[in-house]
């Protein structure tokens, strides 16, 4: 108040307080006096008489009622589908109207994959390979999404952040490529996913994040993986266009991926597709899922809602497929897989010295020495190593 | 108006003077004992900040690379980055706060010069920064990632060790992220404490597939950084932050490269080999002078420059000649990189050793705040270890 008094003496009665307040507002640390002054004149850009929030961090209105936002998990983001469980198109305007050859290609890819899974799973049980993971129940997610991409698009089977970097580089190179990155609902809990989503959004990358939500991460059910509305609900939190689809409906997966691809490249922004599905098989050959889920649950999905069955119903109802073709194709696909398997089995494993290759682009001196030492070791002790199975 | 401003100014100075008298009265009254008081060691004893533990020794100006310019370390870095972006249209620089020039000014001017799609900020997420950089590099573009302090590199450890380092190896050379370089400020700075002083090179030394490089000076930094960027393997480039402004040298304006995995003998000697990298090179240089003056001892000084893959031959050749080895680094003793050097040298040069190999390092503690002067392996500790080795 002493300052205001002095200013009044200097500037004259009527202007004193206002002018001083003006000056005081410019000096940091003296805001206390300015606030208490009822006649202040404002020359600053933001007027506190105007009630809109000015925070740089959010674009939103004020609210004067204390209210927490309730996460909506009872009625979550709806699941887009094109076919019902009997393979009938529900809304004709969503039918992609794909030609017969293409839809047959979908079907043959999904069933060939299924055949390969059965044979390779068995081969692991027989000790002919060390480890395998099947795709039972999820064939629709793979084939539907892959069919919607261009042959030059980049596919990352995991590695969410790297996928974003690749998308950024693709954007800069102006090559009209999209990057797609697949991951499960379990992997979506990793920090990698958070980093990937946030970078993709802030750096405006042409990328499709494709989450296969199959209900389990090994033995961990979704209720123990997350408490929100799945993965699709996280997208808007990052500013990402998001959709949830029926992963067992290959046309829904196809449509969503196709549209996401078109827009991601045209608009340079990420898309998140959460494909709901069910993991019919075990997590891997090292897993026995009867330890944590009922056989009834698995059977339900196998019998009542399988991507291959639904597509087959669609094909049959159009007259594009029948029992005879089914039998012939099963035989043919089995033969194809068996032949490839046996041919691969006959091959020798690569030369053991390749163990040391490709650590760096060029082999450092130290590594060369270590390779030498293995060679010398094998000269003396080679009989204790399975050298016969390896290339010379 | 001017009068009002002047009066207001006078009023505030009056206020400040009043405040000062207020504090003086408090001190006099003994109420503020030990509070805001200068150190009580004489009338002109003001507690200065601890002076640096080394004296930067510039190298003689290089005649081989054309016109030079006086640059400090951060300017040499900027110059290297400028050269890189100029001649490689795919090169991009990204990290926290790089857009405005960086917290250490290493990227000043680059965004204006090369555009916001080439020099840009990322969200605050080190695993994202490195993962994103890997993705860019996988497409063949040049990615230069900045981690704001080496202390913060640990969230990216998984990306570096499990992804970047193994990318080429695991894909049998089908893919690689060789065009990735990660830069980070490194080492003690006088007041950095636990999280702004660390030297994490030992963690990465244990990781085949990456290169780790540390310069001692502006001229070395530009040449080594350009080599890292050109190198076809993912590289980590640590920049001694204490040298950013303190180290000034004549540095060529045009690009040039200094080979990786080659140590440099800075001074030849016959009695003992001293090995260090980064800031510590200047410490051991001074130790060498002290040894010559006080003990008549001739030291051979080696700057290791590349931590992995490291130049075993140069170090061993030197120890074979001198018979004694002293290695010094700021990072803690146990598991520090000196242990790798020591172990290798005793394997290769056992019969040449006149004394046990000496390591003068930081203690096995987190990097302390107030105790920094006691923690660091200063010239006195190095000198003492050297003296003991000579007298062994």
XYZ file of C-alpha atoms in Angstrom:
784
model
C 0.000 0.000 0.000
C 2.950 2.319 0.574
C 3.840 1.977 -3.049
C 0.325 2.821 -4.148
C 0.437 5.910 -1.938
C 3.711 7.077 -3.454
C 2.425 6.468 -6.941
C -0.676 8.508 -6.221
C 1.502 11.428 -5.154
C 3.537 11.121 -8.321
C 0.813 10.408 -10.821
C -2.236 12.133 -9.439
C -5.172 10.825 -7.475
C -7.353 9.146 -10.032
C -4.702 7.377 -12.026
C -2.409 6.449 -9.204
C -3.678 3.073 -8.187
C -4.377 1.822 -11.684
C -1.000 2.774 -13.121
C 0.866 1.323 -10.211
C -1.015 -1.908 -10.552
C -0.055 -1.930 -14.227
C 3.599 -1.498 -13.367
C 3.444 -3.982 -10.563
C 1.977 -6.589 -12.849
C 5.110 -6.361 -14.961
C 7.457 -6.973 -12.039
C 7.618 -10.586 -10.995
C 6.980 -11.388 -7.386
C 4.689 -8.494 -6.645
C 1.456 -10.025 -7.792
C 0.039 -10.021 -4.326
C -0.505 -6.273 -4.378
C -1.976 -6.287 -7.874
C -4.589 -8.903 -7.001
C -5.850 -6.960 -4.057
C -6.452 -3.868 -6.159
C -10.081 -3.560 -7.246
C -9.561 -0.953 -9.977
C -6.845 -2.675 -11.936
C -6.523 -2.078 -15.637
C -5.462 -5.081 -17.648
C -3.166 -4.703 -20.595
C -1.916 -8.273 -20.646
C -2.980 -10.770 -23.301
C -4.993 -12.999 -20.943
C -7.817 -11.334 -19.176
C -8.999 -13.002 -16.017
C -12.409 -11.431 -16.580
C -12.845 -13.785 -19.590
C -13.613 -17.242 -18.168
C -12.233 -19.641 -20.752
C -9.400 -21.907 -19.607
C -6.048 -20.986 -21.126
C -3.950 -23.945 -20.004
C -1.548 -25.099 -22.691
C -2.073 -28.708 -21.643
C -5.761 -29.225 -22.471
C -8.492 -27.818 -24.661
C -11.589 -28.059 -22.473
C -14.301 -26.125 -20.677
C -14.491 -25.499 -16.963
C -16.916 -27.476 -14.804
C -18.012 -26.488 -11.344
C -19.267 -29.883 -10.236
C -16.883 -32.414 -8.680
C -17.312 -35.494 -10.836
C -14.944 -38.352 -11.577
C -15.206 -39.911 -15.012
C -16.400 -43.476 -14.629
C -14.542 -45.884 -16.893
C -17.113 -47.703 -18.989
C -16.391 -51.417 -18.975
C -19.936 -52.772 -18.880
C -20.793 -51.319 -22.222
C -17.506 -50.899 -23.954
C -16.504 -49.854 -27.443
C -18.755 -51.810 -29.837
C -17.379 -54.634 -31.975
C -17.591 -54.114 -35.718
C -18.627 -57.154 -37.729
C -19.776 -57.859 -41.249
C -20.843 -61.524 -41.049
C -22.886 -63.264 -38.415
C -21.719 -66.573 -36.993
C -23.357 -68.416 -39.893
C -21.330 -66.439 -42.417
C -24.272 -64.285 -43.577
C -23.630 -60.624 -44.368
C -25.548 -58.507 -41.826
C -25.421 -55.092 -43.466
C -25.036 -55.371 -47.262
C -23.391 -51.956 -47.494
C -20.464 -53.312 -45.455
C -19.917 -56.298 -47.748
C -16.502 -55.737 -49.350
C -17.761 -57.536 -52.475
C -14.480 -59.265 -53.014
C -14.192 -61.457 -56.102
C -14.461 -65.225 -55.727
C -10.751 -65.848 -56.361
C -9.728 -63.505 -53.618
C -12.122 -64.936 -51.054
C -10.971 -68.431 -51.981
C -7.430 -67.244 -51.407
C -8.474 -66.090 -47.913
C -9.974 -69.480 -47.224
C -7.054 -71.479 -48.553
C -4.565 -69.348 -46.590
C -6.468 -69.806 -43.340
C -6.886 -73.536 -43.789
C -3.319 -74.075 -44.985
C -2.152 -72.286 -41.848
C -4.395 -74.501 -39.765
C -3.008 -77.626 -41.460
C 0.558 -76.474 -40.971
C -0.196 -75.815 -37.297
C -1.499 -79.343 -36.779
C 1.458 -80.973 -38.478
C 4.080 -78.846 -36.762
C 2.467 -79.209 -33.334
C 2.546 -82.967 -33.800
C 6.146 -82.869 -34.983
C 7.151 -81.128 -31.769
C 5.413 -83.821 -29.772
C 7.425 -86.346 -31.742
C 10.656 -84.513 -30.960
C 11.299 -83.491 -34.548
C 11.262 -79.754 -33.784
C 11.990 -78.071 -30.463
C 9.114 -75.629 -30.067
C 5.967 -74.396 -31.770
C 3.120 -71.923 -31.329
C -0.178 -72.547 -33.120
C -2.660 -69.975 -34.455
C -5.878 -71.879 -33.764
C -8.860 -69.558 -33.749
C -6.926 -66.492 -34.862
C -6.516 -67.231 -38.543
C -9.009 -64.495 -39.397
C -6.901 -61.770 -37.828
C -3.777 -62.716 -39.772
C -5.331 -63.244 -43.174
C -7.929 -60.488 -43.062
C -5.394 -57.839 -42.120
C -2.610 -59.056 -44.417
C -4.985 -59.111 -47.384
C -5.709 -55.415 -46.874
C -2.072 -54.374 -47.169
C 0.148 -53.636 -50.151
C 3.031 -55.952 -50.905
C 5.520 -53.162 -50.120
C 4.093 -52.370 -46.699
C 6.250 -53.116 -43.676
C 5.130 -55.718 -41.172
C 6.464 -55.822 -37.630
C 5.514 -58.926 -35.717
C 6.236 -57.127 -32.457
C 8.682 -54.269 -31.722
C 6.111 -51.532 -31.344
C 8.496 -48.593 -31.056
C 10.632 -49.702 -33.973
C 7.488 -49.974 -36.071
C 6.782 -46.319 -35.328
C 10.310 -45.330 -36.336
C 9.964 -47.243 -39.578
C 6.651 -45.498 -40.237
C 8.255 -42.116 -39.638
C 11.036 -42.917 -42.093
C 8.486 -44.210 -44.617
C 6.564 -40.953 -44.283
C 9.713 -38.920 -44.907
C 10.649 -41.055 -47.883
C 7.230 -40.430 -49.434
C 6.808 -44.016 -50.530
C 3.107 -44.445 -49.708
C 3.825 -47.360 -47.443
C 2.098 -48.142 -44.240
C 3.630 -49.980 -41.322
C 1.554 -52.526 -39.436
C 2.559 -53.791 -36.035
C 0.934 -56.856 -34.469
C 0.835 -57.567 -30.762
C -1.364 -59.304 -28.229
C -3.416 -57.819 -25.428
C -0.661 -58.964 -23.046
C 2.101 -57.204 -24.951
C -0.072 -54.095 -24.857
C 0.750 -53.870 -21.151
C 4.453 -53.376 -21.852
C 5.920 -49.903 -21.719
C 6.791 -50.478 -25.357
C 3.142 -50.166 -26.310
C 2.710 -46.930 -24.407
C 5.838 -45.495 -25.987
C 4.790 -46.708 -29.425
C 1.304 -45.200 -29.211
C 2.515 -41.879 -27.878
C 5.320 -41.474 -30.407
C 3.088 -42.521 -33.305
C 0.546 -39.899 -32.367
C 2.910 -37.020 -31.579
C 5.134 -37.662 -34.585
C 2.173 -38.288 -36.931
C 3.232 -41.664 -38.286
C 1.410 -43.789 -40.885
C 1.088 -46.910 -38.779
C -1.586 -49.463 -37.944
C -1.376 -50.913 -34.456
C -3.123 -54.270 -34.692
C -3.889 -55.830 -31.335
C -5.001 -59.446 -31.258
C -7.045 -59.703 -28.101
C -7.413 -63.453 -27.728
C -8.390 -63.584 -24.068
C -5.146 -64.962 -22.608
C -1.485 -64.100 -22.224
C -0.249 -67.628 -21.570
C -2.327 -68.305 -18.468
C -3.186 -64.722 -17.600
C -6.783 -63.893 -18.482
C -7.727 -60.395 -19.581
C -9.227 -59.603 -16.173
C -5.709 -59.834 -14.748
C -4.118 -58.039 -17.681
C -6.120 -54.836 -17.613
C -9.108 -53.264 -15.906
C -10.166 -50.785 -18.525
C -12.183 -51.372 -21.683
C -9.558 -53.437 -23.470
C -6.954 -51.939 -25.734
C -9.186 -50.005 -28.132
C -10.211 -47.671 -25.314
C -6.591 -46.629 -24.807
C -6.235 -45.261 -28.308
C -8.282 -42.082 -27.788
C -6.178 -41.423 -24.690
C -3.226 -40.968 -27.013
C -5.196 -39.132 -29.664
C -5.309 -42.209 -31.902
C -8.223 -43.218 -34.168
C -9.382 -46.544 -32.783
C -11.769 -49.379 -33.575
C -12.711 -52.712 -32.129
C -13.539 -55.502 -34.589
C -14.705 -59.083 -34.521
C -11.377 -60.830 -35.184
C -13.165 -64.030 -36.172
C -14.896 -62.226 -39.018
C -12.323 -62.052 -41.775
C -14.310 -59.441 -43.720
C -14.576 -57.140 -40.709
C -10.836 -57.425 -40.180
C -10.263 -56.810 -43.870
C -12.539 -53.761 -44.047
C -11.119 -52.129 -40.946
C -7.515 -52.699 -41.990
C -8.174 -51.519 -45.524
C -9.737 -48.268 -44.373
C -7.101 -47.748 -41.676
C -4.391 -48.235 -44.267
C -5.921 -45.767 -46.674
C -6.284 -43.082 -44.051
C -3.007 -43.701 -42.243
C -1.075 -43.062 -45.440
C -3.305 -40.222 -46.672
C -3.472 -38.404 -43.338
C -0.166 -39.459 -41.702
C -1.738 -40.612 -38.489
C -1.782 -43.854 -36.531
C -4.740 -46.225 -36.283
C -5.456 -48.743 -33.570
C -7.445 -51.883 -34.410
C -8.328 -54.208 -31.565
C -9.368 -57.545 -33.070
C -11.364 -59.577 -30.556
C -10.797 -63.273 -30.906
C -10.114 -66.396 -28.872
C -6.976 -68.497 -28.507
C -8.294 -71.980 -29.093
C -4.909 -73.688 -28.787
C -2.395 -73.685 -25.954
C -0.003 -70.762 -25.743
C 2.764 -72.995 -27.088
C 4.018 -76.555 -27.061
C 5.354 -75.833 -23.556
C 1.874 -75.068 -22.265
C -1.130 -77.156 -21.228
C -4.002 -74.719 -20.962
C -6.315 -77.186 -19.212
C -4.405 -76.062 -16.127
C -6.136 -72.692 -16.194
C -9.275 -72.882 -18.333
C -12.115 -75.279 -18.958
C -12.313 -77.566 -21.954
C -15.945 -76.438 -22.374
C -14.853 -72.861 -22.909
C -12.378 -73.898 -25.596
C -14.945 -76.141 -27.300
C -17.476 -73.362 -27.457
C -15.180 -71.228 -29.572
C -13.984 -74.113 -31.661
C -17.525 -75.160 -32.525
C -19.627 -72.015 -32.368
C -17.416 -69.143 -33.516
C -14.478 -70.113 -35.668
C -13.159 -67.800 -38.395
C -12.636 -70.677 -40.824
C -16.148 -72.064 -40.344
C -17.766 -68.686 -40.780
C -15.923 -68.028 -44.010
C -16.733 -71.497 -45.258
C -20.454 -70.886 -44.647
C -20.138 -67.674 -46.653
C -18.397 -69.517 -49.523
C -20.848 -72.403 -49.538
C -23.878 -70.116 -49.501
C -22.484 -68.434 -52.606
C -21.817 -71.708 -54.320
C -18.069 -71.014 -54.337
C -17.133 -74.068 -52.279
C -18.419 -77.542 -51.513
C -17.669 -80.774 -49.670
C -15.727 -82.269 -52.555
C -13.438 -79.275 -52.898
C -13.023 -79.278 -49.139
C -11.857 -82.891 -49.103
C -9.549 -82.391 -52.062
C -8.049 -79.237 -50.590
C -7.464 -80.832 -47.200
C -5.565 -83.612 -48.841
C -3.618 -81.242 -51.058
C -2.686 -78.832 -48.287
C -1.581 -81.643 -46.011
C 0.596 -83.058 -48.745
C 2.085 -79.615 -49.395
C 3.037 -79.126 -45.776
C 4.389 -82.624 -45.317
C 6.588 -82.356 -48.388
C 8.014 -79.008 -47.293
C 8.583 -80.338 -43.803
C 10.376 -83.456 -44.941
C 12.517 -81.511 -47.348
C 13.532 -79.115 -44.567
C 14.163 -81.995 -42.192
C 16.625 -83.561 -44.591
C 18.782 -80.426 -44.724
C 21.850 -80.132 -42.574
C 21.993 -77.342 -39.986
C 24.246 -74.413 -40.924
C 27.996 -74.443 -40.379
C 28.701 -73.927 -36.639
C 31.204 -71.144 -37.344
C 28.285 -69.005 -38.474
C 27.698 -68.646 -34.748
C 30.185 -65.782 -34.939
C 28.776 -64.033 -38.009
C 26.658 -60.916 -38.184
C 27.256 -59.723 -34.637
C 28.632 -56.671 -36.366
C 28.703 -55.888 -40.052
C 32.431 -56.704 -39.976
C 33.873 -59.342 -37.642
C 36.023 -57.741 -34.919
C 39.483 -59.178 -34.241
C 38.471 -60.516 -30.868
C 35.596 -62.495 -32.324
C 37.824 -63.920 -35.017
C 40.111 -65.165 -32.269
C 37.195 -66.752 -30.454
C 36.055 -68.487 -33.632
C 39.613 -69.781 -34.015
C 39.544 -71.104 -30.487
C 36.297 -73.002 -31.163
C 37.873 -74.507 -34.278
C 40.851 -75.657 -32.269
C 38.626 -77.012 -29.528
C 36.591 -79.046 -32.008
C 39.744 -80.507 -33.481
C 40.448 -82.182 -30.156
C 36.994 -82.620 -28.658
C 34.812 -82.730 -31.785
C 33.492 -86.200 -31.046
C 31.453 -84.776 -28.129
C 29.524 -82.428 -30.414
C 26.691 -83.214 -32.884
C 28.828 -82.213 -35.881
C 27.112 -84.739 -38.176
C 23.929 -82.694 -38.198
C 25.727 -79.544 -39.288
C 27.134 -78.323 -42.571
C 30.907 -78.544 -42.876
C 4.817 7.348 -17.532
C 8.597 7.310 -17.444
C 8.493 9.085 -14.144
C 6.122 6.481 -12.809
C 8.429 3.721 -13.922
C 11.399 5.445 -12.381
C 9.594 5.951 -9.115
C 8.433 2.395 -9.083
C 12.008 1.337 -9.665
C 13.217 3.458 -6.798
C 10.486 2.098 -4.615
C 11.461 -1.456 -5.326
C 15.120 -0.730 -4.690
C 14.034 0.798 -1.441
C 12.169 -2.386 -0.698
C 15.228 -4.466 -1.545
C 17.397 -2.335 0.687
C 14.904 -2.722 3.501
C 14.986 -6.467 3.021
C 18.770 -6.467 3.144
C 18.830 -4.514 6.390
C 16.212 -6.908 7.733
C 18.467 -9.875 7.013
C 21.519 -8.147 8.419
C 19.623 -7.506 11.592
C 18.639 -11.166 11.749
C 22.209 -12.255 11.327
C 23.407 -9.856 13.939
C 20.781 -11.147 16.333
C 22.220 -14.613 15.955
C 18.865 -15.923 14.818
C 20.192 -16.930 11.448
C 23.290 -18.726 12.650
C 24.572 -20.883 9.876
C 21.806 -19.659 7.595
C 22.859 -17.674 4.518
C 26.158 -16.993 6.137
C 29.453 -17.201 4.303
C 32.007 -19.814 5.312
C 33.702 -18.714 8.470
C 37.315 -18.970 7.435
C 38.414 -15.362 7.309
C 36.971 -12.088 6.164
C 37.219 -12.767 2.448
C 36.358 -16.472 2.663
C 33.465 -16.956 0.268
C 32.740 -20.616 -0.329
C 33.435 -21.021 -3.995
C 32.360 -24.023 -5.923
C 35.049 -26.651 -6.142
C 37.369 -26.027 -9.093
C 37.661 -28.685 -11.734
C 39.902 -31.654 -11.030
C 41.611 -31.481 -14.417
C 43.002 -29.026 -16.906
C 41.890 -29.540 -20.465
C 44.885 -29.924 -22.735
C 44.106 -29.142 -26.358
C 45.945 -31.098 -29.022
C 47.990 -29.253 -31.658
C 45.873 -28.040 -34.531
C 45.357 -30.633 -37.241
C 46.791 -29.675 -40.623
C 45.172 -32.515 -42.517
C 41.543 -31.541 -42.709
C 41.392 -28.084 -44.199
C 40.230 -24.911 -42.606
C 39.668 -25.024 -38.848
C 37.614 -22.938 -36.471
C 37.784 -22.439 -32.719
C 35.113 -24.667 -31.232
C 34.259 -25.999 -27.832
C 32.977 -29.533 -27.407
C 29.305 -28.819 -27.914
C 30.065 -26.722 -30.981
C 32.161 -29.547 -32.394
C 29.178 -31.842 -31.892
C 26.902 -29.356 -33.640
C 29.369 -29.187 -36.484
C 29.407 -32.962 -36.858
C 25.607 -33.108 -36.812
C 25.424 -30.249 -39.307
C 27.819 -32.064 -41.663
C 25.783 -35.280 -41.305
C 22.435 -33.697 -42.083
C 23.934 -31.768 -44.977
C 25.318 -34.748 -46.820
C 22.760 -37.423 -45.874
C 19.164 -36.467 -46.709
C 17.791 -39.377 -44.694
C 19.508 -38.272 -41.469
C 17.281 -37.091 -38.624
C 18.032 -35.968 -35.058
C 15.525 -36.498 -32.256
C 15.218 -36.709 -28.500
C 14.022 -34.567 -25.601
C 14.395 -30.837 -26.152
C 16.608 -31.072 -29.225
C 14.357 -28.777 -31.243
C 15.217 -25.547 -29.475
C 18.898 -26.479 -29.438
C 19.190 -28.966 -26.602
C 19.914 -28.562 -22.916
C 23.627 -28.467 -23.763
C 23.180 -26.532 -26.997
C 24.469 -29.353 -29.167
C 21.666 -28.980 -31.706
C 21.406 -25.181 -31.864
C 20.377 -23.926 -35.298
C 19.840 -27.328 -36.850
C 16.041 -27.312 -36.864
C 15.950 -23.951 -38.604
C 18.498 -25.119 -41.112
C 17.139 -28.590 -41.891
C 13.453 -28.436 -41.020
C 11.155 -29.703 -38.334
C 10.779 -33.123 -39.871
C 14.537 -33.697 -39.470
C 15.263 -32.168 -36.057
C 12.402 -32.764 -33.646
C 11.404 -33.367 -30.065
C 10.054 -36.659 -28.847
C 7.943 -37.359 -25.796
C 9.835 -37.959 -22.560
C 10.503 -41.661 -22.986
C 13.994 -43.098 -23.462
C 12.833 -46.563 -24.484
C 10.651 -44.878 -27.065
C 13.502 -42.716 -28.314
C 15.807 -45.672 -28.859
C 13.096 -48.029 -30.150
C 11.912 -45.369 -32.563
C 15.505 -44.816 -33.674
C 15.923 -48.523 -34.314
C 12.867 -48.447 -36.571
C 14.184 -45.540 -38.596
C 17.527 -47.272 -38.990
C 15.896 -50.523 -40.066
C 14.482 -48.750 -43.119
C 17.996 -47.604 -43.988
C 17.663 -43.997 -42.910
C 20.209 -42.439 -40.522
C 18.901 -42.045 -36.988
C 20.745 -39.852 -34.466
C 19.048 -40.206 -31.102
C 19.858 -38.068 -28.083
C 19.434 -39.284 -24.531
C 19.491 -36.187 -22.345
C 21.879 -37.615 -19.755
C 23.686 -40.951 -19.814
C 22.116 -41.496 -16.393
C 18.743 -41.797 -18.146
C 19.802 -44.407 -20.631
C 18.623 -47.304 -18.502
C 14.950 -47.310 -19.561
C 16.351 -47.827 -23.062
C 18.644 -50.638 -21.958
C 16.337 -53.363 -23.211
C 15.963 -51.690 -26.584
C 19.734 -51.286 -26.904
C 20.780 -54.710 -25.661
C 17.929 -56.933 -26.769
C 16.883 -55.186 -29.937
C 19.531 -52.909 -31.461
C 22.541 -55.063 -30.618
C 20.922 -58.238 -31.876
C 19.021 -57.036 -34.897
C 21.552 -58.104 -37.493
C 22.517 -61.326 -35.773
C 19.007 -62.630 -35.174
C 17.898 -61.984 -38.732
C 20.982 -63.564 -40.295
C 21.900 -60.183 -41.758
C 18.520 -59.816 -43.495
C 17.872 -56.713 -41.416
C 20.001 -54.349 -39.376
C 19.856 -51.036 -37.539
C 23.446 -50.051 -38.257
C 22.562 -46.476 -39.111
C 21.520 -45.778 -35.513
C 23.716 -43.602 -33.295
C 22.782 -42.755 -29.729
C 24.429 -39.701 -28.107
C 24.383 -38.876 -24.425
C 26.157 -36.435 -22.080
C 28.414 -38.425 -19.756
C 30.588 -38.145 -16.700
C 31.121 -35.979 -13.656
C 30.486 -32.254 -13.877
C 31.242 -30.999 -10.372
C 27.682 -30.877 -9.089
C 25.837 -33.537 -11.031
C 25.287 -35.930 -8.116
C 23.666 -39.331 -8.555
C 21.746 -38.766 -11.760
C 23.724 -36.267 -13.796
C 27.235 -37.687 -13.459
C 27.190 -41.339 -14.404
C 29.542 -43.180 -16.750
C 27.622 -46.292 -17.826
C 30.017 -47.629 -20.454
C 30.690 -50.836 -18.500
C 27.047 -51.924 -18.723
C 27.229 -51.748 -22.507
C 30.715 -53.227 -22.802
C 29.087 -56.528 -21.931
C 26.847 -56.381 -25.005
C 28.101 -57.773 -28.312
C 26.643 -56.003 -31.312
C 27.043 -52.364 -30.365
C 29.992 -49.965 -30.288
C 30.697 -47.556 -27.461
C 32.840 -44.492 -28.107
C 34.041 -41.686 -25.798
C 36.038 -38.632 -27.009
C 38.466 -36.567 -24.940
C 38.267 -33.294 -26.887
C 36.351 -31.289 -29.499
C 38.561 -32.417 -32.380
C 38.280 -36.050 -31.310
C 34.550 -35.712 -30.697
C 33.683 -34.481 -34.168
C 35.759 -37.112 -35.929
C 34.604 -39.961 -33.718
C 30.950 -38.937 -33.840
C 31.065 -38.772 -37.627
C 32.607 -42.248 -37.647
C 29.850 -43.528 -35.384
C 27.186 -42.059 -37.634
C 28.826 -43.596 -40.719
C 29.500 -46.917 -39.001
C 27.258 -49.748 -40.091
C 26.605 -50.876 -36.533
C 24.508 -49.248 -33.809
C 26.823 -46.963 -31.793
C 26.600 -45.214 -28.435
C 28.571 -41.973 -28.252
C 29.131 -40.600 -24.779
C 30.046 -36.907 -24.557
C 31.932 -35.705 -21.428
C 29.597 -32.923 -20.329
C 32.212 -31.210 -18.196
C 34.133 -30.556 -21.427
C 31.216 -29.088 -23.357
C 32.346 -25.549 -22.632
C 35.682 -26.100 -20.926
C 37.370 -27.795 -23.871
C 38.223 -25.474 -26.755
C 40.301 -26.393 -29.779
C 40.760 -25.666 -33.443
C 38.393 -28.074 -35.199
C 38.065 -28.595 -38.946
C 34.893 -27.173 -40.439
C 34.576 -29.880 -43.065
C 33.691 -33.456 -42.114
C 36.466 -35.896 -41.246
C 36.538 -39.198 -39.473
C 38.648 -40.774 -36.775
C 38.707 -44.585 -36.893
C 36.793 -46.555 -34.287
C 38.376 -49.347 -32.261
C 41.753 -47.614 -32.416
C 43.317 -46.351 -29.234
C 45.661 -43.374 -29.484
C 49.079 -43.134 -27.858
C 49.263 -39.491 -26.804
C 52.720 -39.620 -25.359
C 55.316 -42.321 -25.561
C 57.074 -43.508 -22.461
C 59.081 -46.381 -21.101
C 58.252 -46.984 -17.445
C 54.485 -47.265 -17.154
C 51.392 -47.272 -19.350
C 48.479 -45.081 -18.331
C 45.104 -45.802 -19.936
C 41.969 -43.671 -19.690
C 39.143 -42.211 -21.803
C 37.087 -39.037 -21.896
C 37.790 -36.408 -19.248
C 40.100 -38.722 -17.346
C 42.667 -38.538 -20.166
C 43.441 -35.001 -19.053
C 43.848 -36.154 -15.479
C 46.386 -38.808 -16.405
C 48.209 -36.385 -18.651
C 48.799 -34.227 -15.618
C 49.758 -37.276 -13.581
C 52.354 -38.080 -16.248
C 53.874 -34.602 -15.827
C 53.907 -34.999 -12.061
C 55.560 -38.398 -12.412
C 58.244 -36.977 -14.665
C 58.970 -34.008 -12.397
C 58.803 -35.660 -9.014
C 59.870 -39.220 -9.752
C 61.739 -39.043 -13.045
C 59.282 -41.608 -14.399
C 58.472 -41.820 -18.125
C 54.800 -42.520 -18.805
C 53.113 -43.772 -21.945
C 49.633 -42.263 -22.190
C 46.854 -44.030 -24.069
C 43.374 -42.685 -24.826
C 41.274 -45.799 -25.423
C 38.580 -43.876 -27.391
C 36.470 -46.938 -28.272
C 35.335 -49.033 -25.325
C 33.963 -51.858 -27.417
C 35.323 -53.319 -29.578
C 38.489 -52.129 -27.863
C 42.026 -51.901 -29.219
C 43.687 -54.759 -27.344
C 46.789 -54.675 -29.534
C 47.793 -51.069 -28.810
C 47.418 -51.481 -25.069
C 49.240 -54.814 -24.941
C 52.038 -53.571 -27.169
C 52.525 -50.712 -24.741
C 52.509 -52.881 -21.627
C 54.949 -55.289 -23.189
C 57.264 -52.300 -23.538
C 56.727 -50.661 -20.131
C 55.832 -53.618 -17.913
C 53.345 -51.599 -15.868
C 49.728 -50.644 -16.407
C 47.486 -48.160 -14.624
C 43.891 -47.745 -15.783
C 41.682 -44.985 -14.477
C 37.971 -44.205 -14.849
C 35.276 -42.303 -12.930
C 32.864 -45.230 -12.968
C 32.880 -47.506 -9.919
C 35.732 -49.973 -9.514
C 33.853 -53.266 -9.366
C 32.882 -54.430 -12.824
C 34.155 -51.202 -14.335
C 35.753 -51.389 -17.746
C 39.228 -51.329 -16.193
C 38.539 -54.898 -15.033
C 38.141 -56.064 -18.623
C 41.354 -54.329 -19.684
C 43.222 -55.632 -16.665
C 42.025 -59.175 -17.202
C 42.935 -59.216 -20.875
C 46.338 -57.627 -20.346
C 47.332 -60.108 -17.662
C 46.304 -62.936 -20.013
C 48.300 -61.560 -22.918
C 51.254 -59.914 -21.131
C 51.635 -61.859 -17.892
C 55.367 -62.413 -18.160
C 56.003 -58.784 -19.061
C 54.376 -57.380 -15.937
C 56.672 -55.865 -13.318
C 53.835 -55.035 -10.955
C 50.159 -55.862 -10.502
C 47.905 -53.860 -12.798
C 46.465 -50.874 -10.982
C 42.939 -49.522 -11.336
C 42.170 -46.034 -10.005
C 38.442 -45.627 -10.170
C 35.385 -44.286 -8.445
C 34.331 -46.040 -5.265
C 31.618 -48.658 -5.245
C 28.966 -46.133 -4.364
C 26.382 -44.215 -6.299
C 27.917 -41.006 -7.585
C 27.705 -38.706 -4.574
C 26.591 -35.108 -4.461
C 28.481 -33.227 -1.812
C 31.304 -35.760 -1.589
C 32.273 -35.560 -5.268
C 35.779 -34.167 -4.581
C 36.521 -37.245 -2.476
C 34.887 -39.706 -4.815
C 36.564 -38.981 -8.129
C 39.848 -40.664 -9.125
C 41.774 -37.399 -9.159
C 45.416 -36.826 -10.032
C 46.557 -37.384 -6.426
C 45.015 -40.820 -6.274
C 46.434 -41.702 -9.678
C 49.835 -40.292 -8.701
C 49.862 -42.289 -5.501
C 48.966 -45.514 -7.288
C 51.656 -44.818 -9.872
C 54.245 -44.220 -7.169
C 53.378 -47.519 -5.507
C 53.663 -49.351 -8.802
C 57.063 -47.887 -9.539
C 58.283 -48.922 -6.108
C 56.746 -52.391 -6.245
